[in-house]
Coordinates of C-alpha atoms in Angstrom, one line a residue:
Chain A
M23 CA 121.2 141.7 156.0
T24 CA 121.7 138.1 155.4
N25 CA 125.3 137.4 154.2
T26 CA 128.5 138.1 156.1
I27 CA 131.0 140.0 154.4
G28 CA 134.8 139.2 154.9
I29 CA 138.4 139.8 153.8
I30 CA 141.1 137.8 152.7
S31 CA 144.2 137.8 155.0
A32 CA 146.6 138.2 152.0
L33 CA 145.3 141.8 151.3
Y34 CA 147.4 142.6 154.3
A35 CA 150.3 140.0 154.3
R36 CA 151.5 136.8 153.1
P37 CA 152.5 134.8 155.0
F38 CA 150.2 136.1 157.6
T39 CA 151.7 135.7 161.0
R40 CA 151.2 136.9 164.6
E41 CA 152.7 140.4 163.9
H42 CA 149.9 141.1 161.4
F43 CA 147.1 140.5 164.3
G44 CA 146.6 144.3 164.2
A45 CA 144.9 143.6 160.7
F46 CA 142.0 142.3 162.5
A47 CA 141.0 145.5 164.0
R48 CA 141.4 147.4 160.9
A49 CA 139.1 144.6 159.2
K50 CA 136.7 145.3 161.7
A51 CA 136.8 149.0 161.4
A52 CA 136.4 148.5 157.5
G53 CA 133.2 146.9 158.3
C54 CA 134.0 143.3 157.7
D55 CA 132.3 140.4 159.6
F56 CA 134.9 137.9 159.3
V57 CA 138.4 137.2 157.9
E58 CA 139.5 134.5 155.6
L59 CA 142.6 133.2 156.4
L60 CA 145.0 131.2 154.2
V61 CA 145.4 128.0 156.0
P62 CA 148.6 128.6 157.9
E63 CA 151.4 126.4 157.3
P64 CA 152.9 124.4 160.3
G65 CA 154.6 126.9 162.7
E66 CA 153.0 129.9 160.8
L67 CA 150.4 130.8 163.3
D68 CA 149.4 130.1 166.9
L69 CA 146.0 128.7 166.4
E70 CA 144.6 129.6 170.0
A71 CA 146.3 133.1 169.9
T72 CA 144.7 133.6 166.6
R73 CA 141.4 132.5 167.5
K74 CA 141.6 134.9 170.7
A75 CA 142.7 137.5 168.5
L76 CA 139.7 137.2 166.0
A77 CA 137.3 136.6 168.9
G78 CA 138.8 139.9 170.5
Q79 CA 137.4 141.9 167.6
G80 CA 134.2 139.7 167.3
L81 CA 135.4 138.4 163.8
G82 CA 134.6 135.1 162.3
V83 CA 136.9 133.2 160.4
A84 CA 137.2 131.0 157.2
L85 CA 140.1 129.1 155.6
A86 CA 141.5 129.1 152.2
A87 CA 143.3 126.1 151.4
R88 CA 146.8 126.0 149.4
V89 CA 147.6 123.3 147.1
N90 CA 150.9 122.4 145.2
L91 CA 152.4 119.5 143.1
Q92 CA 153.6 118.0 146.4
R93 CA 150.0 117.9 148.0
D94 CA 147.8 117.2 145.0
L95 CA 144.8 114.9 144.9
A96 CA 145.1 115.0 141.0
S97 CA 148.6 113.7 141.0
S98 CA 149.6 110.4 139.5
D99 CA 152.4 110.1 142.4
A100 CA 150.7 108.2 145.1
A101 CA 152.7 109.9 147.5
C102 CA 151.6 113.4 146.1
H103 CA 148.0 112.3 146.2
E104 CA 148.1 111.2 149.9
A105 CA 150.0 114.1 150.8
G106 CA 146.9 116.0 149.4
V107 CA 144.5 114.0 151.1
R108 CA 146.5 114.4 154.5
Y109 CA 146.8 118.2 153.9
L110 CA 142.8 118.7 153.8
E111 CA 142.4 116.6 156.8
S112 CA 144.9 118.9 158.6
C113 CA 142.8 121.8 157.2
V114 CA 139.8 120.2 158.6
Q115 CA 141.6 120.1 162.3
I116 CA 142.9 123.8 161.9
A117 CA 139.4 124.6 161.0
G118 CA 138.0 123.2 164.3
R119 CA 140.7 124.7 166.5
L120 CA 140.0 128.2 164.9
G121 CA 136.3 127.9 164.8
A122 CA 136.0 127.8 161.0
T123 CA 133.3 125.9 159.1
I124 CA 134.3 126.3 155.6
V125 CA 137.6 125.2 154.4
G126 CA 137.5 126.6 150.4
G127 CA 140.0 126.6 147.4
P128 CA 141.1 124.6 144.5
L129 CA 141.2 121.3 146.6
Y130 CA 141.2 119.2 143.7
G131 CA 144.9 120.2 142.9
A132 CA 146.8 120.3 139.7
P133 CA 148.1 123.9 139.7
L134 CA 149.4 125.4 136.5
V135 CA 151.1 128.7 136.0
F136 CA 151.6 129.3 139.7
A137 CA 153.3 125.9 139.7
G138 CA 155.4 126.8 136.3
R139 CA 153.3 124.3 134.5
A140 CA 152.0 124.9 130.7
P141 CA 148.9 123.6 129.8
A142 CA 149.3 120.4 127.8
P143 CA 147.1 118.1 126.3
V144 CA 145.4 115.2 128.3
E145 CA 144.7 111.8 127.2
E146 CA 141.1 110.7 127.9
S147 CA 142.1 107.8 130.0
E148 CA 144.4 110.2 132.3
R149 CA 141.7 112.6 132.3
Q150 CA 139.3 110.2 133.7
R151 CA 141.9 108.5 136.1
R152 CA 142.7 112.2 137.3
L153 CA 139.1 112.9 138.2
D154 CA 138.8 109.5 139.7
R155 CA 141.7 110.4 142.3
I156 CA 140.3 113.7 143.1
V157 CA 136.9 112.1 143.7
D158 CA 138.5 109.3 146.0
G159 CA 140.4 111.8 147.9
L160 CA 137.7 114.4 148.3
R161 CA 135.4 111.5 149.6
R162 CA 138.1 110.8 152.3
A163 CA 138.7 114.0 153.3
G164 CA 134.9 114.5 153.1
K165 CA 134.2 112.0 155.8
V166 CA 136.8 113.8 158.4
A167 CA 135.1 116.9 157.6
A168 CA 131.6 115.8 158.2
D169 CA 132.7 114.2 161.4
A170 CA 134.2 117.6 162.5
G171 CA 131.3 119.8 161.2
V172 CA 133.4 121.3 158.6
K173 CA 132.7 121.8 154.9
L174 CA 135.1 121.5 152.0
A175 CA 134.3 124.2 149.1
I176 CA 135.6 123.3 145.7
E177 CA 136.7 126.5 143.8
P178 CA 136.8 126.6 140.1
L179 CA 139.9 128.6 139.1
N180 CA 140.5 130.0 135.6
R181 CA 142.2 128.1 132.9
F182 CA 145.6 129.4 133.5
E183 CA 145.8 128.2 137.3
T184 CA 144.5 124.7 136.7
D185 CA 143.4 122.2 134.1
I186 CA 140.9 120.4 136.4
A187 CA 138.0 122.8 137.1
N188 CA 137.5 126.1 135.1
T189 CA 133.8 126.8 135.1
T190 CA 131.1 126.4 137.5
G191 CA 130.1 123.3 135.5
H192 CA 133.3 121.7 136.1
G193 CA 132.9 122.6 139.7
L194 CA 129.5 120.7 139.9
Q195 CA 130.6 117.9 138.0
L196 CA 133.2 117.1 141.0
V197 CA 130.7 117.9 143.7
E198 CA 128.3 115.5 142.2
A199 CA 130.5 112.6 141.8
V200 CA 132.0 113.2 145.2
G201 CA 128.4 112.9 146.5
S202 CA 129.4 114.0 150.2
P203 CA 127.2 116.3 152.2
A204 CA 130.6 117.9 153.5
V205 CA 131.7 118.6 150.0
G206 CA 130.1 121.7 148.3
L207 CA 131.0 124.3 145.8
M208 CA 132.4 127.8 146.1
L209 CA 132.6 130.5 143.2
D210 CA 134.8 133.2 142.8
T211 CA 133.8 136.0 140.5
F212 CA 137.2 136.6 139.2
H213 CA 137.4 133.1 137.5
M214 CA 133.6 133.2 136.4
N215 CA 134.1 136.4 134.6
M216 CA 136.8 134.6 132.5
E217 CA 135.1 131.2 132.3
D218 CA 131.3 131.3 132.4
Y219 CA 129.3 132.5 129.8
S220 CA 127.0 134.1 132.3
I221 CA 128.0 134.8 135.9
T222 CA 124.3 135.0 137.3
D223 CA 123.1 131.9 135.1
S224 CA 126.0 129.9 136.8
I225 CA 125.1 131.3 140.2
R226 CA 121.7 130.1 139.5
R227 CA 122.9 126.4 138.3
A228 CA 125.3 126.2 141.5
A229 CA 122.4 127.1 143.9
P230 CA 121.9 123.4 145.3
H231 CA 125.7 123.0 146.2
L232 CA 126.9 126.8 146.9
I233 CA 128.6 126.8 150.2
H234 CA 130.9 130.0 149.7
F235 CA 131.4 132.8 147.6
Q236 CA 134.3 135.1 146.7
A237 CA 133.3 138.8 145.6
C238 CA 136.3 139.9 143.3
E239 CA 136.3 142.7 140.7
N240 CA 137.2 141.3 137.0
N241 CA 140.9 142.6 137.4
R242 CA 141.0 141.3 140.9
G243 CA 140.9 144.4 142.4
Y244 CA 138.2 146.2 144.6
V245 CA 134.5 145.2 144.3
G246 CA 132.8 148.2 142.8
A247 CA 136.0 149.4 140.7
G248 CA 135.8 147.3 137.6
H249 CA 132.8 146.2 135.5
I250 CA 131.3 143.3 136.8
D251 CA 127.5 144.0 137.3
W252 CA 127.4 143.6 141.3
P253 CA 123.9 144.7 141.6
D254 CA 122.8 141.9 139.2
V255 CA 125.3 139.3 141.1
A256 CA 123.7 140.4 144.5
R257 CA 120.1 140.1 143.1
T258 CA 120.7 136.6 141.8
L259 CA 122.6 135.6 145.2
A260 CA 119.4 136.6 147.2
A261 CA 117.0 135.1 144.5
I262 CA 118.6 131.6 145.1
G263 CA 118.6 132.2 148.9
Y264 CA 122.0 132.1 149.3
R265 CA 122.9 133.1 153.1
G266 CA 126.3 132.1 153.3
A267 CA 129.5 134.2 153.5
I268 CA 130.9 136.3 150.7
T269 CA 135.0 137.0 150.8
L270 CA 136.6 140.0 149.3
E271 CA 140.1 139.3 147.6
P272 CA 141.3 142.5 146.4
F273 CA 144.9 141.2 145.0
R274 CA 145.3 144.0 142.5
R275 CA 147.9 146.6 143.9
N276 CA 147.6 150.2 142.9
D277 CA 150.7 150.1 140.2
E278 CA 149.9 150.9 136.7
R279 CA 153.6 150.6 135.4
A280 CA 154.4 148.1 132.5
G281 CA 156.6 145.2 133.5
V282 CA 155.3 144.8 137.1
P283 CA 154.0 141.2 137.2
L284 CA 150.1 141.4 137.9
A285 CA 149.8 137.7 138.8
Q286 CA 152.5 137.9 141.4
W287 CA 151.0 138.7 144.9
R288 CA 152.6 141.7 146.3
P289 CA 152.5 143.6 149.6
P290 CA 150.2 146.6 149.7
D291 CA 152.2 149.8 149.0
G292 CA 150.4 151.4 151.8
S293 CA 147.2 151.1 153.8
E294 CA 144.2 150.3 151.7
D295 CA 141.7 150.3 154.6
A296 CA 139.7 153.3 152.9
Q297 CA 139.5 151.2 149.7
L298 CA 138.3 148.2 151.6
A299 CA 135.9 150.0 153.6
H300 CA 134.5 151.4 150.3
S301 CA 134.1 147.8 148.9
V302 CA 132.5 146.6 152.0
A303 CA 129.7 149.3 151.9
F304 CA 129.3 148.7 148.1
L305 CA 128.7 145.3 148.5
R306 CA 126.4 145.5 151.6
A307 CA 124.5 148.2 149.7
T308 CA 123.9 146.1 146.8
L309 CA 123.2 143.0 149.1
D310 CA 120.5 144.8 151.1
Y311 CA 118.8 146.2 148.0
A312 CA 118.9 142.6 146.5
W313 CA 117.3 140.9 149.6
R314 CA 114.8 143.9 150.0
Q315 CA 113.5 142.8 146.4
Q316 CA 113.0 139.3 147.3
Chain B
M15 CA 130.0 149.3 107.0
T16 CA 133.3 150.6 108.0
N17 CA 135.1 147.9 109.6
T18 CA 136.4 144.8 108.1
I19 CA 135.9 141.7 110.0
G20 CA 138.3 138.5 110.0
I21 CA 138.8 135.1 111.4
I22 CA 142.1 133.8 113.1
S23 CA 143.5 130.7 111.1
A24 CA 143.9 128.8 114.3
L25 CA 140.0 128.5 114.3
Y26 CA 140.7 125.7 111.5
A27 CA 144.0 124.2 112.2
R28 CA 147.3 125.0 114.0
P29 CA 149.8 125.0 112.1
F30 CA 147.7 126.1 109.2
T31 CA 149.4 124.5 105.7
R32 CA 148.3 124.2 102.4
E33 CA 146.2 121.5 103.0
H34 CA 144.1 123.7 105.1
F35 CA 143.4 126.3 102.1
G36 CA 139.8 125.1 102.1
A37 CA 139.2 127.2 105.1
F38 CA 139.5 130.4 102.9
A39 CA 136.1 129.4 101.1
R40 CA 134.7 128.7 104.5
A41 CA 135.8 131.9 106.1
K42 CA 134.4 133.7 103.3
A43 CA 131.0 131.8 103.0
A44 CA 130.6 132.6 106.8
G45 CA 131.2 136.3 106.1
C46 CA 134.4 137.3 106.5
D47 CA 136.7 140.0 104.9
F48 CA 140.0 138.7 105.8
V49 CA 142.0 136.2 107.6
E50 CA 144.4 136.7 110.2
L51 CA 147.3 134.0 109.8
L52 CA 149.5 133.1 112.6
V53 CA 152.8 134.1 111.0
P54 CA 154.2 130.9 109.4
E55 CA 157.4 129.3 110.6
P56 CA 159.7 128.6 107.7
G57 CA 158.8 126.0 105.5
E58 CA 155.4 126.0 106.9
L59 CA 153.4 127.8 104.0
D60 CA 154.3 128.7 100.4
L61 CA 153.7 132.4 100.8
E62 CA 152.8 133.3 97.0
A63 CA 150.5 130.2 96.9
T64 CA 149.0 131.6 100.1
R65 CA 148.7 134.9 98.6
K66 CA 146.9 133.6 95.5
A67 CA 144.5 131.3 97.5
L68 CA 143.3 134.2 99.8
A69 CA 142.9 136.6 96.5
G70 CA 140.9 133.7 95.0
Q71 CA 138.5 134.2 97.7
G72 CA 138.6 138.0 97.9
L73 CA 139.8 137.8 101.4
G74 CA 142.4 140.3 102.8
V75 CA 144.9 139.2 105.3
A76 CA 146.6 140.3 108.7
L77 CA 149.3 138.4 110.6
A78 CA 149.8 137.5 114.3
A79 CA 153.1 137.1 115.4
R80 CA 154.3 134.4 117.5
V81 CA 157.1 134.8 120.5
N82 CA 158.6 132.5 122.5
L83 CA 161.7 132.6 125.1
Q84 CA 164.3 132.2 122.3
R85 CA 162.9 135.0 120.2
D86 CA 162.1 137.6 122.8
L87 CA 162.8 141.4 122.8
A88 CA 162.6 141.5 126.8
S89 CA 165.3 139.0 127.1
S90 CA 168.5 139.8 129.1
D91 CA 170.3 137.1 126.8
A92 CA 171.6 139.2 123.9
A93 CA 171.2 136.3 121.4
C94 CA 167.6 135.8 122.2
H95 CA 166.7 139.6 122.1
E96 CA 168.6 139.8 118.8
A97 CA 166.5 136.6 117.5
G98 CA 163.5 138.8 118.8
V99 CA 164.5 141.6 116.6
R100 CA 165.3 139.4 113.5
Y101 CA 161.9 137.7 113.8
L102 CA 159.8 140.8 113.8
E103 CA 162.0 141.8 110.6
S104 CA 161.0 138.6 108.9
C105 CA 157.3 138.9 110.1
V106 CA 157.5 142.4 108.1
Q107 CA 159.1 140.6 105.0
I108 CA 156.5 137.9 105.1
A109 CA 153.7 140.4 105.5
G110 CA 155.0 142.2 102.5
R111 CA 154.9 139.1 100.6
L112 CA 151.5 138.1 101.5
G113 CA 150.1 142.0 101.0
A114 CA 149.4 142.4 105.0
T115 CA 149.7 145.6 106.4
I116 CA 149.4 144.7 110.1
V117 CA 151.6 142.2 112.0
G118 CA 150.0 142.0 115.6
G119 CA 151.0 140.1 118.8
P120 CA 152.7 140.3 122.2
L121 CA 155.7 141.5 120.1
Y122 CA 157.6 142.6 123.3
G123 CA 157.9 138.9 124.4
A124 CA 158.3 137.5 127.9
P125 CA 155.8 134.8 127.7
L126 CA 154.9 133.2 131.2
V127 CA 152.2 130.5 131.3
F128 CA 152.6 129.3 127.8
A129 CA 156.5 129.1 128.3
G130 CA 156.0 127.2 131.6
R131 CA 157.1 130.1 133.5
A132 CA 155.5 131.3 136.7
P133 CA 155.1 135.0 137.5
A134 CA 158.0 136.2 139.8
P135 CA 158.8 139.4 141.3
V136 CA 161.1 141.9 139.1
E137 CA 163.5 144.1 140.7
E138 CA 163.0 147.6 139.6
S139 CA 166.3 148.0 137.8
E140 CA 165.3 144.9 135.8
R141 CA 162.1 145.9 135.0
Q142 CA 163.5 148.9 133.6
R143 CA 166.1 147.2 131.7
R144 CA 163.6 144.8 130.1
L145 CA 161.5 147.8 128.9
D146 CA 164.5 149.6 127.6
R147 CA 165.3 146.5 125.4
I148 CA 161.8 146.3 124.2
V149 CA 161.7 150.0 123.1
D150 CA 165.1 149.6 121.4
G151 CA 164.1 146.1 119.6
L152 CA 160.7 147.7 118.7
R153 CA 162.5 150.8 117.1
R154 CA 164.7 148.8 115.0
A155 CA 162.1 146.7 113.7
G156 CA 159.6 149.6 113.5
K157 CA 162.2 151.4 111.0
V158 CA 162.0 148.0 108.8
A159 CA 158.1 148.0 109.1
A160 CA 157.8 151.8 108.1
D161 CA 160.0 151.3 105.1
A162 CA 158.0 148.3 104.0
G163 CA 154.5 150.1 104.8
V164 CA 153.6 147.6 107.4
K165 CA 152.6 148.5 110.8
L166 CA 153.6 146.6 114.1
A167 CA 150.8 146.2 116.7
I168 CA 151.6 145.6 120.3
E169 CA 149.0 143.4 122.1
P170 CA 148.5 143.5 125.7
L171 CA 147.9 140.1 127.1
N172 CA 146.3 139.2 130.4
R173 CA 148.6 138.7 133.6
F174 CA 149.1 134.9 133.1
E175 CA 150.6 135.1 129.7
T176 CA 153.0 137.9 130.2
D177 CA 154.4 140.1 132.8
I178 CA 155.2 143.0 130.4
A179 CA 152.0 144.7 129.0
N180 CA 148.8 143.7 130.7
T181 CA 146.4 146.6 130.5
T182 CA 145.7 149.0 127.8
G183 CA 147.6 151.4 129.7
H184 CA 150.8 149.2 129.9
G185 CA 150.6 149.0 126.1
L186 CA 150.3 152.7 125.5
Q187 CA 153.4 153.0 127.6
L188 CA 155.4 151.3 125.2
V189 CA 153.9 152.6 122.2
E190 CA 154.7 156.1 123.4
A191 CA 158.0 155.1 124.5
V192 CA 159.1 153.7 121.1
G193 CA 157.5 156.6 119.2
S194 CA 157.5 154.9 115.8
P195 CA 154.8 155.9 113.2
A196 CA 154.9 152.1 112.4
V197 CA 154.2 150.8 115.8
G198 CA 150.8 151.1 117.3
L199 CA 148.6 149.3 119.6
M200 CA 146.1 146.5 119.2
L201 CA 143.4 145.3 121.8
D202 CA 141.9 142.2 122.4
T203 CA 138.7 142.1 124.6
F204 CA 139.4 138.7 126.0
H205 CA 142.6 140.4 127.7
M206 CA 140.7 143.6 128.4
N207 CA 137.9 141.9 130.2
M208 CA 140.4 140.5 132.7
E209 CA 142.6 143.5 133.0
D210 CA 141.1 146.8 132.5
Y211 CA 138.7 148.6 134.6
S212 CA 136.4 149.3 131.8
I213 CA 136.9 148.0 128.4
T214 CA 135.1 151.3 126.7
D215 CA 137.2 153.7 128.6
S216 CA 140.3 151.8 127.7
I217 CA 139.3 152.0 123.7
R218 CA 138.5 155.6 124.1
R219 CA 142.3 155.9 125.8
A220 CA 143.6 153.9 123.2
A221 CA 142.2 156.0 120.4
P222 CA 145.3 157.9 119.1
H223 CA 147.2 154.8 118.6
L224 CA 144.8 151.8 118.1
I225 CA 145.6 149.9 114.8
H226 CA 144.2 146.5 115.2
F227 CA 141.3 145.0 117.3
Q228 CA 140.7 141.5 118.2
A229 CA 137.0 140.8 119.4
C230 CA 136.8 137.6 121.7
E231 CA 134.0 136.6 123.9
N232 CA 134.8 136.7 127.9
N233 CA 135.5 133.2 127.8
R234 CA 137.4 133.2 124.3
G235 CA 134.5 131.8 122.9
Y236 CA 132.1 133.3 119.9
V237 CA 131.5 136.9 120.1
G238 CA 127.8 137.0 121.4
A239 CA 127.9 133.9 123.3
G240 CA 129.1 135.2 126.6
H241 CA 128.7 138.4 128.8
I242 CA 130.8 141.0 126.9
D243 CA 128.4 144.2 126.0
W244 CA 129.0 144.2 122.3
P245 CA 126.6 147.0 121.3
D246 CA 128.7 149.1 123.8
V247 CA 131.8 148.0 122.5
A248 CA 130.9 148.7 119.0
R249 CA 129.5 152.1 119.7
T250 CA 132.9 153.0 121.3
L251 CA 134.9 151.9 118.4
A252 CA 132.6 154.1 116.4
A253 CA 132.7 156.9 118.5
I254 CA 136.6 156.9 118.3
G255 CA 136.5 156.6 114.5
Y256 CA 138.4 153.5 114.6
R257 CA 138.1 152.0 111.0
G258 CA 140.5 149.4 111.1
A259 CA 140.0 145.8 111.0
I260 CA 138.4 143.5 113.7
T261 CA 139.5 139.8 114.1
L262 CA 137.5 137.3 115.9
E263 CA 139.4 134.7 118.0
P264 CA 137.0 132.0 119.0
F265 CA 139.5 129.6 120.7
R266 CA 137.1 127.8 123.2
R267 CA 135.8 124.4 122.1
N268 CA 132.4 122.9 122.8
D269 CA 133.6 120.7 125.5
E270 CA 132.5 121.0 129.1
R271 CA 134.0 118.2 130.7
A272 CA 135.9 118.8 133.9
G273 CA 139.9 117.9 133.4
V274 CA 140.0 119.2 129.7
P275 CA 142.7 121.9 129.5
L276 CA 140.9 125.1 128.4
A277 CA 144.1 127.1 128.0
Q278 CA 145.4 124.5 125.4
W279 CA 144.7 125.1 121.8
R280 CA 142.6 122.0 120.5
P281 CA 141.4 121.5 116.9
P282 CA 137.5 121.9 116.4
D283 CA 135.5 118.9 117.3
G284 CA 133.7 119.3 114.0
S285 CA 132.7 122.2 111.6
E286 CA 132.1 125.4 113.3
D287 CA 130.8 127.4 110.2
A288 CA 127.4 128.1 111.6
Q289 CA 128.9 129.5 114.8
L290 CA 131.3 131.6 112.9
A291 CA 128.7 133.0 110.4
H292 CA 126.5 134.0 113.5
S293 CA 129.2 135.9 115.1
V294 CA 130.3 137.6 112.1
A295 CA 126.5 138.6 111.6
F296 CA 126.1 139.8 115.3
L297 CA 129.2 141.6 115.2
R298 CA 128.3 143.4 111.9
A299 CA 125.1 144.1 113.3
T300 CA 126.2 145.9 116.5
L301 CA 128.7 148.0 114.2
D302 CA 126.4 148.9 111.7
Y303 CA 124.0 150.2 114.4
A304 CA 126.8 152.0 116.1
W305 CA 128.1 153.7 113.0
R306 CA 124.6 154.9 112.0
Q307 CA 124.4 156.5 115.6
Q308 CA 127.3 158.8 114.8

């Protein structure tokens, strides 16, 4: 077995604070190798206590960065752009203190629906300026990351969440423009299912730059519960020799009533330990079969 | 061949006005049986001229309704709710004048991303009040539709476009609560691919109420270009005996540059006649094979 499998902290709670450390033992019991923590905001988590609590369970850690319009590499507001660079630098520092080597997410900024912004046309000159600002910011943060032995992983999001990088191709354009050894690509199957013509073709195309992976069912639920072809995804990850981490992000709550916002994060209705254990076992099985076929 | 295949008017232009009537001959030449028009806003189209132009090409017509926060059955603002009911009634009148028998779309209202609204938690009492208002409005509009021989088709949209009906199950909850013979369900594979555990299971479940269907590739591009399993979709439509119309909605433009908003409607860069003809032929082939297997 070559890939480690982890779980996003938001499965349990958001914000995730010291009172939720009990989740680490549950993640371990469900078969996880690591936890992907949303990068804690200042004062949200004691980093040394968190590191110890993770180590106490033998769990590794990855980090998921959170951007908004006030810290946004794409912003035409110089202060927001600078705050975006400083935020990424702070993520690298936090990674170092927690022992994480990956900070992933939509690091380029420009959130849409979750910032209450509607998609709107972008003039070609402004499109290029936004990309230039992003590349500049990622190069600067990338230097800090390289010095710290941390990698920044750019995640394409679906068209409703950003208008910068939606497809794997968009993400690769950014990574190649940045050209930093500390800046790579991460892929999330929830977004790929919406935006890429073929999930497996995109994984193959991303191979030289792929440094992190999130496995999410088509409806953001538990891997194995929906219609993504997981054996095919696993065979492709093995075929390109991807030996990195794979994070589960089951955000879909078990509530099928009309009028309940599905895009809104909700706390779990009860323990989802059994469902998580099933998804970890399912994914581990498909990966094991896939690697044996290489 | 049992199903008719049509094309959404927004493929060609939005707004679609008299100067775009040349598109009807192109749609016919591409193999379409009908055009699905966005319901024209007042003054946008001469209805009698449009009817004649469609008839001149031997094309049928269906209508796609457009809601916003000012005409919104879900609204707690009584004026906006009433405007939502009146809008649906006007859609029924327009359908009568154009010779359409289907008016489809997110008739329940509550737009999110395209209205610049972020998803937010909804209190249980407000959730129920919104559904009550929607059901009330659909019953009233349904009476007008029934008298006119028109059917209203409720379309679930993905989680980013509304927080009322995202899944096929949500749509069925509304249709069953309304209980009007003139109010049924429509399904769109773009949204189903994001929200339903299984597209084909959902089609089977929707069978008793399914009155309209939109075939859209996983990334809102041309049917046959992405990863939806179209033979399986066609076999399921045939298996449930769905003999209604199927509309193509290829909104994805051929532009793979980062930073171009994919959720924003854009005019085509040039003629997409050949791509449309391929999609019609592809879908007709899968449907023909499917019906022969019944």
